[in-house]
Amino acid sequence: MSIKTSVLSELLQAVPQLRAQIYFKSSLTALSHAMEDQVLAATVENPLLIASFQRESFYRQEANRYRRLARQSNQVYVLAAAETDFSNASEDYETIAFDPQQDALRHEWHLVVIARHYTTCLVCRERQNPALELYSAELPVSFDLDPARQFEGIWTSDREVSHIAADILLQRILAYRPELQAKISQAQRYFGLFRFSRSAASSAKSTRQAIAKQHSSSEQVDSDPFVQRLVTYLQASQYKLLKAYGSIALQERKERLVNSITAAIRRGSDTGQPLHPQEILKVAVQQLGQAVYASRCIIYRAQSTDATATISHEFVSSSVSLLSEQTVPLQHNPLFQTVIQQQERVYIADAQTNEQISTQALAAFVEQAAIRSWLIVPILYQGKLLGIIELHHCGATTYQWQKDDVALVEAIATQVGATLIQAEAYTNLEDLNQQLEALDRTRSNLIAITGHELRTPLSTIQVCLESLASEPDMPLELQQVMLNTALADSERMRKLIQDFLTLSNLESGRIQWHLESLPLEECISLAISRIRTRTIAEDLPEIVIQVPETLPLVRVDGDWLVEVIAKLLDNACKFTPADGQIAIAAHCYDSQMLEVTIADTGRGIEPKRLEVVFDRFYQEEGALRRTAGGTGLGLAICRQIVNNWGGQIWAKSAGKNQGSQFHFTVPISENRQEQ
């Protein structure tokens, strides 16, 4: 069924005095939840509620909420474009699946609530942004849900406007589900809805006056729940923003310290001289001491069998005495023994009263060093103790280090452990050179990509803002183009940072996996849907699915499996012309794994580069000569995800212009009865 008419256009034509406003998605989410909360709080009795979602994936996020809303009324209607299992049904509420290709609703967002003494409606249409489409290939997979999306539309509590919007949507519902005629007629009679058509436009004024008079004595609904919901949403958004800034700042601190230690390694290797572990420890203690604001930070080499250790490097604040070259007792030290046995940090809140400070030698060391609070972090490499990092707080009161500071110390301990092993294994020159070349390549690519991906949009944003500031008489249309371009380039920078954080979380093991048994076909369908919603359909090559229906269920985190398939499809679309083809196939790899293949007829890959394409920041054409866009992190992210569920990922290609095939394995669910 083809319905090209926009609900917003019909509403504006019916009520010409209305003026559409611009909203961000975050604002629409807050408004929608506030309108729904009026119903959930029982301040609105037995209302007519019509909600139109652009796609089924958006509806699924609110499905539980609408089941609760259905308990307040038997006149709840939900429209969405079907992607998987959404269909026309009459269960808790009426669901209407509109045509995702032919109906203008796919670009719109609507919510109408009508009761005897309360009406409100939100009718919006998503704005098409040409500047944003320029970078569509570089937008994140989750851009569909991003709050930076813009809409234009109407939000009002005017009864007449709400009635007209409800009538337009009810007619759209009847077009898909004519069997609801009796139920909809009942709602129209009960709520006093009227049929508004273009031929009746001349009588609109008198109709509005009659309705206004009829409801002039309507009860006022308490707006406090609505306002509180908006405030709560804005506070939650601010908290998320501050949390994101904190995460970026912590990551920057870690990278700065790691880079300092890496620079110490490079200084030795660049001169052709053996690496110096003492130089590594010296850099680490200085940088770490400044970063965590400890009274004293010390590092010393130690093994599990040592009786004592000598403090080799130290950082202290101005009011604390030095301990360099002094001896630390280890053999009869219960704290050191705990570190060896548990291979994890030990924290002493108050060293003056702690029962573990039980030996005379240890008590004398605590007194000499004036330690009040004590953090001991082992330097380990593959379970082998290489040394100790200690933080001392010397003061009249105890001190609790923040979680971020402790995580930073542990990250540095891990890095120091790795670099010490490298220093001790310097005789293996060939392996070390390969590591340094990989590090240099990563650094060079990082500099090139960040320089290009950040400098270019920053320059565009600066030009746009300077133009807006210096040209106050600029036409409104050109002002809007400038703003849209600036927003698009800021999104491009956010994509780069998001990919950095995603890969960092995967590599550090901070991702929580939610394993479930599910069909592979469903994940493929969702991934294809993502690609098609982010890319103009005419520019996509043909996508062919060759997945047997008899395949067993897979046991993975569904969201991350969709992420892998979507990134591989996105990669294939970048390098395959519009008249090419992409094929998705799957078969049983063995008794425990399924193999998924995504093959394309694009430009192909040189055989010698089939391994390095999964490296971080890899770009086939070079970081500054790219035509397809992207950060070079997509395949590295895919590898991390696949490895985390115990699978493998690899690439095959006969060479340039011969197409390429990407393969990965997925674990089969052990519960075969779920099929």
XYZ file of C-alpha atoms in Angstrom:
675
model
C 0.000 0.000 0.000
C 1.484 3.321 -1.081
C 0.640 6.338 1.142
C 2.992 9.172 0.272
C 1.123 11.848 2.261
C 2.784 13.111 5.408
C 0.651 13.374 8.557
C 2.441 16.618 9.420
C 1.678 18.067 5.985
C -2.008 17.169 6.324
C -2.156 18.753 9.767
C -0.468 21.983 8.628
C -2.799 22.192 5.646
C -5.839 21.700 7.878
C -4.693 24.294 10.409
C -2.663 26.861 8.388
C -1.884 29.074 11.384
C 0.314 26.373 12.910
C 4.081 26.842 12.618
C 6.430 23.862 12.782
C 9.395 24.016 15.144
C 12.729 22.204 15.178
C 13.333 19.484 17.802
C 16.253 17.204 18.568
C 15.531 13.546 19.210
C 16.449 13.911 22.890
C 13.738 16.580 23.234
C 11.142 14.382 21.535
C 12.012 11.473 23.801
C 11.539 13.650 26.878
C 8.241 15.070 25.588
C 6.900 11.635 24.632
C 7.740 10.115 28.002
C 6.214 13.086 29.802
C 2.963 12.745 27.807
C 2.866 9.013 28.526
C 3.588 9.573 32.215
C 0.445 11.692 32.477
C -1.473 8.545 31.543
C 0.612 6.176 33.694
C 0.129 8.465 36.704
C -3.649 8.049 36.258
C -4.129 11.824 35.852
C -5.760 11.044 32.497
C -8.631 8.540 32.589
C -9.280 6.032 29.806
C -7.716 8.096 26.988
C -7.321 7.511 23.277
C -3.583 7.040 22.690
C -2.012 6.772 19.226
C 1.764 6.304 18.845
C 3.637 6.038 15.552
C 7.233 4.757 15.583
C 9.441 5.006 12.524
C 10.704 1.447 12.795
C 10.091 -1.691 14.799
C 13.497 -1.399 16.500
C 12.381 1.902 18.071
C 9.075 0.360 19.158
C 10.792 -2.598 20.854
C 12.526 -0.214 23.261
C 9.122 1.016 24.456
C 7.092 -2.221 24.217
C 6.986 -2.840 27.984
C 5.982 0.767 28.567
C 3.034 0.453 26.177
C 1.854 -2.742 27.851
C 1.568 -0.665 31.031
C -0.247 2.102 29.146
C -2.733 -0.437 27.799
C -3.841 -1.151 31.384
C -5.109 2.448 31.577
C -7.158 2.334 28.359
C -8.573 -0.023 25.741
C -8.024 2.588 23.022
C -4.251 2.309 22.453
C -2.898 2.090 18.886
C 0.777 1.592 17.931
C 2.117 1.961 14.369
C 5.596 0.905 13.232
C 7.423 -0.271 10.119
C 7.911 -4.028 10.409
C 11.508 -5.295 10.437
C 11.238 -8.777 11.981
C 8.127 -9.938 13.883
C 6.051 -6.760 14.226
C 2.660 -7.256 12.552
C -1.021 -6.322 12.639
C -2.404 -7.717 15.869
C -4.965 -7.141 18.638
C -3.418 -8.137 21.944
C -2.707 -5.775 24.846
C -3.237 -2.973 22.344
C -3.705 -2.617 18.606
C -0.531 -2.858 16.511
C -0.469 -1.632 12.917
C 2.443 -2.527 10.606
C 2.756 0.038 7.828
C 4.758 -0.344 4.626
C 8.377 0.716 5.369
C 9.062 1.578 1.738
C 5.821 3.188 0.576
C 4.368 4.966 3.617
C 5.562 8.459 4.609
C 5.238 7.406 8.264
C 8.719 5.909 8.028
C 10.101 9.462 8.324
C 7.756 10.621 11.105
C 7.251 10.450 14.869
C 3.763 10.911 16.351
C 2.088 10.663 19.745
C -1.510 11.774 20.394
C -3.342 11.556 23.743
C -7.018 12.542 23.944
C -9.271 12.337 27.007
C -12.404 14.088 28.205
C -10.489 16.828 29.998
C -7.015 16.550 28.493
C -5.549 16.584 25.004
C -2.013 16.801 23.679
C -0.271 15.792 20.489
C 3.249 15.549 19.094
C 3.444 15.343 15.291
C 6.939 15.491 13.785
C 8.787 14.635 10.612
C 12.525 13.900 10.458
C 14.548 16.532 8.635
C 16.624 15.436 5.663
C 20.147 16.752 6.120
C 22.235 16.846 2.887
C 25.373 17.800 4.808
C 24.936 14.765 7.047
C 24.492 12.436 4.092
C 27.947 13.500 2.873
C 29.452 11.540 5.765
C 26.831 8.792 5.936
C 29.469 6.115 5.303
C 31.341 7.189 8.431
C 28.369 7.417 10.811
C 28.214 4.873 13.692
C 25.942 1.842 13.475
C 23.931 3.194 16.409
C 23.239 6.535 14.652
C 19.552 5.528 14.321
C 19.182 6.111 18.058
C 21.407 9.166 18.312
C 19.918 12.229 20.063
C 21.503 14.559 17.472
C 18.852 13.677 14.869
C 16.585 16.617 14.020
C 12.818 16.752 13.515
C 10.371 19.484 12.558
C 6.833 19.450 13.809
C 4.101 20.465 16.226
C 3.750 19.885 19.964
C 0.565 21.346 21.418
C -2.238 20.830 23.929
C -4.775 22.571 21.690
C -7.884 20.361 21.577
C -8.808 21.102 17.967
C -5.308 20.385 16.647
C -5.135 17.182 18.687
C -8.526 16.058 17.333
C -7.467 16.696 13.755
C -4.181 14.835 14.266
C -6.038 11.914 15.854
C -8.524 11.797 12.978
C -5.729 11.772 10.359
C -3.928 8.935 12.144
C -7.142 6.937 12.669
C -7.835 7.117 8.935
C -4.277 5.858 8.306
C -4.930 2.984 10.727
C -8.184 2.066 8.936
C -6.305 1.956 5.626
C -4.201 -0.899 7.013
C -6.738 -2.494 9.347
C -10.317 -1.868 8.139
C -11.566 -4.484 10.606
C -11.074 -1.896 13.375
C -13.847 0.337 11.968
C -16.292 -0.416 14.800
C -13.725 0.167 17.554
C -12.480 3.405 15.988
C -16.050 4.681 15.460
C -16.710 4.058 19.145
C -13.655 6.163 20.056
C -14.722 8.958 17.703
C -18.160 9.131 19.273
C -16.874 8.917 22.852
C -14.205 11.610 22.478
C -16.199 13.842 20.129
C -13.826 13.527 17.195
C -14.902 14.935 13.853
C -13.848 14.067 10.319
C -11.723 16.929 8.937
C -11.175 16.996 5.173
C -9.717 19.514 2.784
C -13.204 20.331 1.462
C -14.215 21.345 4.963
C -11.352 23.799 5.370
C -13.667 26.790 4.944
C -15.663 25.822 8.050
C -12.596 25.222 10.213
C -12.876 28.524 12.053
C -16.466 27.982 13.202
C -15.690 24.392 14.159
C -12.739 25.531 16.283
C -14.910 28.128 18.027
C -17.588 25.540 18.825
C -15.066 23.112 20.263
C -13.368 25.844 22.306
C -16.765 26.836 23.782
C -17.691 23.221 24.492
C -14.499 22.652 26.504
C -14.031 26.107 28.021
C -14.937 24.714 31.431
C -12.672 21.635 31.168
C -10.783 20.669 34.255
C -7.136 21.634 34.413
C -4.772 18.677 34.543
C -1.902 18.864 37.007
C 1.217 19.512 34.902
C 3.667 18.691 37.693
C 4.289 15.049 36.587
C 4.976 16.350 33.077
C 7.478 18.949 34.283
C 9.156 16.526 36.690
C 9.653 14.019 33.898
C 11.377 16.625 31.725
C 13.648 17.695 34.582
C 14.549 14.082 35.373
C 15.364 13.358 31.741
C 17.584 16.425 31.403
C 19.411 15.596 34.637
C 19.985 12.039 33.460
C 21.338 13.299 30.144
C 23.699 15.686 31.937
C 24.933 12.862 34.167
C 25.641 10.668 31.146
C 27.534 13.520 29.497
C 29.686 14.128 32.590
C 30.340 10.397 32.880
C 31.450 10.271 29.235
C 33.793 13.237 29.772
C 35.260 11.512 32.829
C 35.843 8.323 30.858
C 37.603 10.244 28.072
C 39.757 12.109 30.615
C 40.775 8.863 32.328
C 41.615 7.286 28.981
C 43.752 10.323 28.100
C 45.641 10.045 31.409
C 46.323 6.358 30.803
C 47.496 6.947 27.246
C 49.764 9.814 28.305
C 51.522 7.655 30.905
C 51.779 4.663 28.601
C 53.236 6.901 25.882
C 55.855 8.205 28.322
C 56.943 4.676 29.195
C 56.915 3.692 25.533
C 59.095 6.710 24.730
C 61.649 5.460 27.275
C 61.768 2.143 25.428
C 62.125 3.859 22.065
C 65.035 5.999 23.243
C 67.060 2.876 23.934
C 66.053 0.967 20.810
C 66.561 3.922 18.428
C 70.203 4.239 19.487
C 70.831 0.530 19.038
C 71.719 0.147 22.731
C 70.170 -2.428 25.110
C 67.027 -1.240 26.830
C 67.430 -0.001 30.385
C 64.802 -1.238 32.897
C 65.875 1.462 35.348
C 64.970 4.169 32.826
C 61.540 2.591 32.392
C 60.941 2.573 36.167
C 62.182 6.151 36.516
C 59.716 7.467 33.935
C 56.839 5.397 35.365
C 57.287 6.558 38.975
C 57.519 10.251 38.048
C 54.506 10.263 35.755
C 52.404 8.075 38.040
C 53.238 10.057 41.174
C 52.125 13.288 39.522
C 48.967 11.729 38.126
C 47.542 10.235 41.355
C 48.642 13.017 43.767
C 50.097 10.571 46.307
C 52.355 11.675 49.182
C 54.881 9.133 47.946
C 55.083 6.748 44.988
C 57.824 4.104 44.888
C 58.756 1.324 42.464
C 61.212 -1.460 43.045
C 62.112 -4.797 41.465
C 61.150 -7.892 43.435
C 60.591 -11.608 42.932
C 58.462 -13.943 45.020
C 61.563 -15.569 46.602
C 63.329 -12.326 47.634
C 63.893 -11.615 51.336
C 64.283 -7.856 50.848
C 64.080 -5.269 48.091
C 65.742 -1.915 47.518
C 63.696 1.135 46.602
C 65.158 2.145 43.248
C 62.867 4.979 42.165
C 60.680 7.359 44.119
C 58.387 10.346 43.734
C 57.443 12.391 46.814
C 55.552 15.565 47.614
C 57.445 18.482 49.157
C 56.592 17.611 52.777
C 57.541 13.892 52.720
C 60.944 12.355 53.410
C 62.839 10.334 50.781
C 63.270 6.548 50.992
C 65.456 5.945 47.923
C 68.061 3.170 48.274
C 66.472 1.980 51.529
C 65.493 -1.637 52.141
C 61.932 -3.003 52.212
C 61.356 -6.270 54.179
C 59.709 -9.017 52.085
C 60.351 -12.487 53.520
C 58.373 -12.012 56.746
C 56.068 -9.372 55.325
C 52.402 -10.565 55.452
C 51.353 -7.870 52.975
C 53.931 -9.021 50.427
C 52.884 -12.634 50.932
C 49.243 -11.690 50.309
C 50.267 -9.985 47.056
C 52.142 -13.141 45.948
C 49.274 -15.497 46.787
C 46.400 -13.436 45.400
C 48.360 -11.670 42.626
C 46.299 -8.528 43.107
C 46.502 -5.193 44.899
C 46.418 -4.778 48.672
C 44.956 -1.681 50.310
C 45.587 -0.748 53.957
C 43.217 1.991 55.100
C 45.114 2.734 58.332
C 48.650 1.354 58.630
C 48.874 2.473 62.261
C 46.091 0.159 63.450
C 46.022 -2.624 60.840
C 46.583 -6.123 62.269
C 48.633 -7.213 59.235
C 51.440 -4.848 60.308
C 52.538 -7.561 62.709
C 56.318 -7.932 62.312
C 58.876 -5.665 63.919
C 60.675 -4.958 60.639
C 57.440 -4.018 58.858
C 56.275 -1.801 61.748
C 59.663 -0.037 61.730
C 59.362 0.596 57.986
C 55.843 2.044 58.422
C 57.071 4.350 61.177
C 60.137 5.469 59.242
C 58.107 6.185 56.097
C 55.262 7.828 58.130
C 52.696 5.758 56.184
C 49.035 6.213 57.135
C 47.204 4.735 54.104
C 48.955 2.231 51.853
C 48.267 0.832 48.362
C 50.458 -2.014 47.072
C 50.096 -3.062 43.409
C 52.147 -5.961 41.953
C 53.921 -5.692 38.608
C 53.126 -8.995 36.920
C 53.735 -10.588 33.566
C 51.964 -13.882 32.817
C 51.692 -14.602 36.548
C 55.336 -13.871 37.264
C 56.133 -11.160 39.844
C 58.575 -8.577 38.494
C 58.245 -5.743 40.980
C 55.993 -3.613 43.190
C 54.371 -0.188 42.895
C 53.429 1.435 46.209
C 51.413 4.569 46.956
C 51.817 6.094 50.428
C 49.545 8.646 52.048
C 51.387 10.378 54.865
C 49.097 12.501 56.966
C 47.066 12.800 60.131
C 43.997 11.169 58.573
C 43.448 8.114 56.382
C 42.929 8.343 52.628
C 40.904 6.285 50.123
C 42.176 6.388 46.537
C 39.492 6.774 43.899
C 38.588 3.816 41.690
C 39.902 5.660 38.629
C 43.259 6.233 40.336
C 43.521 2.563 41.336
C 42.610 1.487 37.790
C 45.281 3.851 36.460
C 47.953 2.384 38.743
C 46.995 -1.155 37.727
C 47.111 -0.211 34.036
C 50.581 1.269 34.478
C 51.692 -1.793 36.445
C 50.566 -3.976 33.554
C 52.402 -1.794 31.041
C 55.553 -1.661 33.183
C 55.489 -5.451 33.506
C 55.310 -5.866 29.763
C 58.089 -3.378 29.106
C 60.370 -4.970 31.707
C 59.964 -8.319 29.997
C 60.789 -6.664 26.686
C 63.910 -5.170 28.193
C 65.046 -8.529 29.577
C 64.348 -10.205 26.239
C 66.206 -7.620 24.153
C 68.552 -10.318 22.841
C 65.746 -11.444 20.556
C 66.333 -8.470 18.278
C 64.145 -9.604 15.406
C 60.994 -10.004 17.511
C 61.619 -6.711 19.267
C 62.072 -4.871 15.972
C 58.767 -6.244 14.730
C 57.030 -4.984 17.856
C 58.586 -1.565 17.490
C 57.655 -1.401 13.799
C 54.055 -2.290 14.667
C 54.052 0.356 17.392
C 55.477 2.928 14.985
C 52.911 2.017 12.327
C 50.080 2.323 14.844
C 51.402 5.682 16.050
C 51.826 6.998 12.509
C 48.369 5.845 11.460
C 46.865 7.275 14.623
C 48.491 10.655 13.996
C 47.469 10.647 10.332
C 43.882 9.534 10.948
C 43.217 11.756 13.939
C 44.891 14.645 12.148
C 42.633 14.163 9.130
C 39.426 13.091 10.882
C 39.596 15.849 13.522
C 41.324 18.709 11.703
C 39.086 18.607 8.628
C 35.702 18.783 10.444
C 37.107 21.284 12.953
C 38.116 23.540 10.076
C 34.644 23.234 8.550
C 32.950 23.981 11.881
C 35.195 27.010 12.367
C 34.401 28.370 8.911
C 30.656 27.896 9.452
C 30.662 29.573 12.861
C 32.853 32.436 11.673
C 30.514 32.987 8.727
C 27.475 33.040 11.008
C 29.217 35.458 13.403
C 30.554 37.832 10.753
C 27.557 37.855 8.392
C 24.471 38.832 10.451
C 22.478 39.517 7.271
C 23.071 36.055 5.836
C 19.823 34.528 4.403
C 18.072 32.099 6.738
C 18.433 29.259 4.248
C 22.213 29.705 4.120
C 22.365 30.010 7.925
C 20.594 26.658 8.198
C 23.047 25.075 5.746
C 25.946 26.377 7.857
C 24.419 24.986 11.057
C 23.658 21.621 9.447
C 27.231 21.354 8.147
C 28.683 22.172 11.566
C 26.440 19.556 13.209
C 27.442 16.937 10.639
C 31.152 17.522 11.177
C 30.779 17.419 14.959
C 29.077 14.020 14.496
C 32.010 12.888 12.385
C 34.394 13.674 15.249
C 32.122 11.902 17.719
C 32.266 8.782 15.533
C 36.050 8.697 15.765
C 35.982 8.998 19.560
C 33.241 6.370 19.808
C 35.284 3.857 17.805
C 38.311 4.524 20.026
C 36.283 3.906 23.194
C 34.534 0.807 21.785
C 37.831 -0.834 20.816
C 39.397 0.168 24.144
C 36.509 -1.380 26.108
C 36.704 -4.587 24.070
C 40.477 -4.913 24.425
C 40.416 -4.205 28.170
C 37.588 -6.671 28.875
C 35.164 -4.050 30.227
C 32.278 -5.276 28.061
C 29.514 -7.263 29.781
C 28.358 -10.062 27.485
C 24.710 -11.179 27.542
C 24.699 -14.591 25.875
C 21.481 -16.015 24.470
C 20.354 -18.649 21.984
C 18.923 -17.109 18.841
C 18.616 -17.750 15.084
C 21.387 -16.430 12.874
C 18.848 -15.253 10.267
C 17.360 -12.734 12.702
C 20.745 -11.119 13.345
C 21.463 -10.945 9.611
C 18.095 -9.265 8.985
C 18.722 -6.653 11.674
C 22.206 -5.936 10.324
C 20.888 -5.470 6.767
C 18.152 -3.206 8.109
C 20.778 -1.019 9.792
C 22.794 -0.714 6.609
C 19.776 0.153 4.492
C 18.480 2.777 6.903
C 21.870 4.533 6.973
C 22.569 4.424 3.232
C 20.599 5.545 0.199
C 19.066 2.354 -1.201
C 19.985 3.159 -4.817
C 23.672 3.290 -3.910
C 23.746 -0.149 -2.317
C 24.892 -3.214 -4.224
C 22.553 -6.193 -4.369
C 22.622 -8.183 -1.107
C 21.875 -11.911 -1.460
C 21.197 -14.107 1.599
C 22.131 -17.788 1.263
C 21.430 -19.081 4.773
C 19.716 -22.498 5.131
C 16.651 -22.596 7.369
C 17.917 -25.782 9.018
C 20.897 -24.145 10.715
C 21.033 -24.588 14.513
C 20.723 -21.679 16.919
C 23.852 -19.775 17.889
C 24.933 -18.872 21.443
C 26.197 -15.271 21.456
C 25.354 -11.743 22.542
C 22.833 -10.778 19.872
C 23.622 -7.051 19.817
C 27.342 -7.648 19.279
C 26.717 -10.299 16.586
C 24.553 -7.772 14.713
C 27.409 -5.274 15.171
C 29.924 -7.654 13.516
C 27.651 -8.456 10.565
C 26.732 -4.786 10.091
C 30.371 -3.647 10.110
C 31.391 -6.335 7.605
C 28.425 -5.441 5.376
C 29.275 -1.752 5.679
C 32.872 -2.526 4.709
C 31.699 -4.558 1.712
C 29.342 -1.771 0.589
C 32.181 0.780 0.713
C 34.365 -1.168 -1.716
C 31.687 -2.688 -3.990
C 30.107 -0.667 -6.833
C 26.332 -0.209 -6.923
C 26.025 -2.742 -9.779
C 27.995 -5.357 -7.788
C 26.751 -8.027 -5.427
C 27.232 -8.985 -1.774
C 26.412 -12.536 -0.678
C 25.828 -13.698 2.910
C 26.190 -17.444 3.443
C 26.431 -19.745 6.460
C 27.061 -23.418 7.160
C 28.194 -25.671 10.012
C 31.947 -25.248 10.454
C 32.130 -28.225 12.831
C 30.019 -29.668 15.650
C 30.512 -26.568 17.785
C 30.732 -23.653 15.354
C 28.848 -22.067 12.444
C 30.827 -20.309 9.728
C 29.397 -17.089 8.290
C 30.769 -15.710 5.007
C 30.227 -12.236 3.569
C 31.539 -12.136 0.004
C 31.548 -9.184 -2.386
C 32.512 -8.477 -5.992
C 34.395 -5.286 -5.111
C 37.994 -4.146 -5.455
C 39.510 -7.048 -3.522
C 42.593 -7.215 -1.295
C 46.188 -8.021 -2.095
C 47.054 -11.478 -0.634
C 49.978 -10.114 1.403
C 47.610 -7.716 3.205
C 44.958 -10.241 4.231
C 46.337 -10.442 7.779
C 47.003 -6.748 8.427
C 43.501 -5.613 7.405
C 42.378 -6.484 10.945
C 45.002 -4.245 12.552
C 43.956 -1.058 14.265
C 43.981 2.070 12.053
C 44.706 0.040 8.913
C 43.692 1.836 5.715
C 44.200 0.080 2.389
C 44.642 3.290 0.385
C 46.669 5.113 3.013
C 45.335 7.320 5.773
C 45.364 10.510 3.677
C 44.263 9.082 0.324
C 41.043 7.414 1.360
C 37.953 7.560 -0.816
C 35.653 5.348 1.259
C 35.997 7.066 4.651
C 36.151 5.501 8.107
C 38.624 5.314 10.969
C 40.286 1.996 10.186
C 38.971 0.486 13.421
C 35.930 -1.440 12.136
C 37.676 -4.747 11.353
C 39.769 -4.509 14.531
C 36.513 -4.184 16.518
C 35.056 -7.205 14.671
C 38.123 -9.285 15.536
C 37.861 -8.383 19.228
C 34.149 -9.300 19.339
C 34.605 -12.635 17.530
C 37.612 -13.586 19.670
C 35.645 -12.847 22.843
C 33.081 -15.555 22.065
C 35.827 -18.030 21.114
C 35.483 -17.730 17.350
C 37.881 -16.905 14.530
C 37.771 -14.297 11.756
C 39.785 -14.214 8.544
C 39.755 -12.766 5.023
C 40.309 -14.236 1.567
C 40.823 -12.573 -1.811
C 42.342 -13.443 -5.161
C 43.762 -9.930 -5.455
C 42.875 -6.492 -6.747
C 39.447 -6.216 -8.415
C 38.769 -9.888 -7.662
C 36.360 -9.355 -4.772
C 36.898 -10.445 -1.192
C 35.399 -12.820 1.363
C 35.292 -12.318 5.106
C 34.691 -15.402 7.244
C 33.994 -15.716 10.959
C 32.771 -18.503 13.239
C 29.954 -18.395 15.794
C 29.400 -20.937 18.627
C 26.379 -23.206 18.243
C 23.877 -23.299 21.102
C 24.177 -26.471 23.171
C 20.397 -26.610 23.649
C 19.330 -27.975 20.253
C 15.710 -28.333 21.459
C 15.234 -24.575 21.235
C 15.139 -24.784 17.443
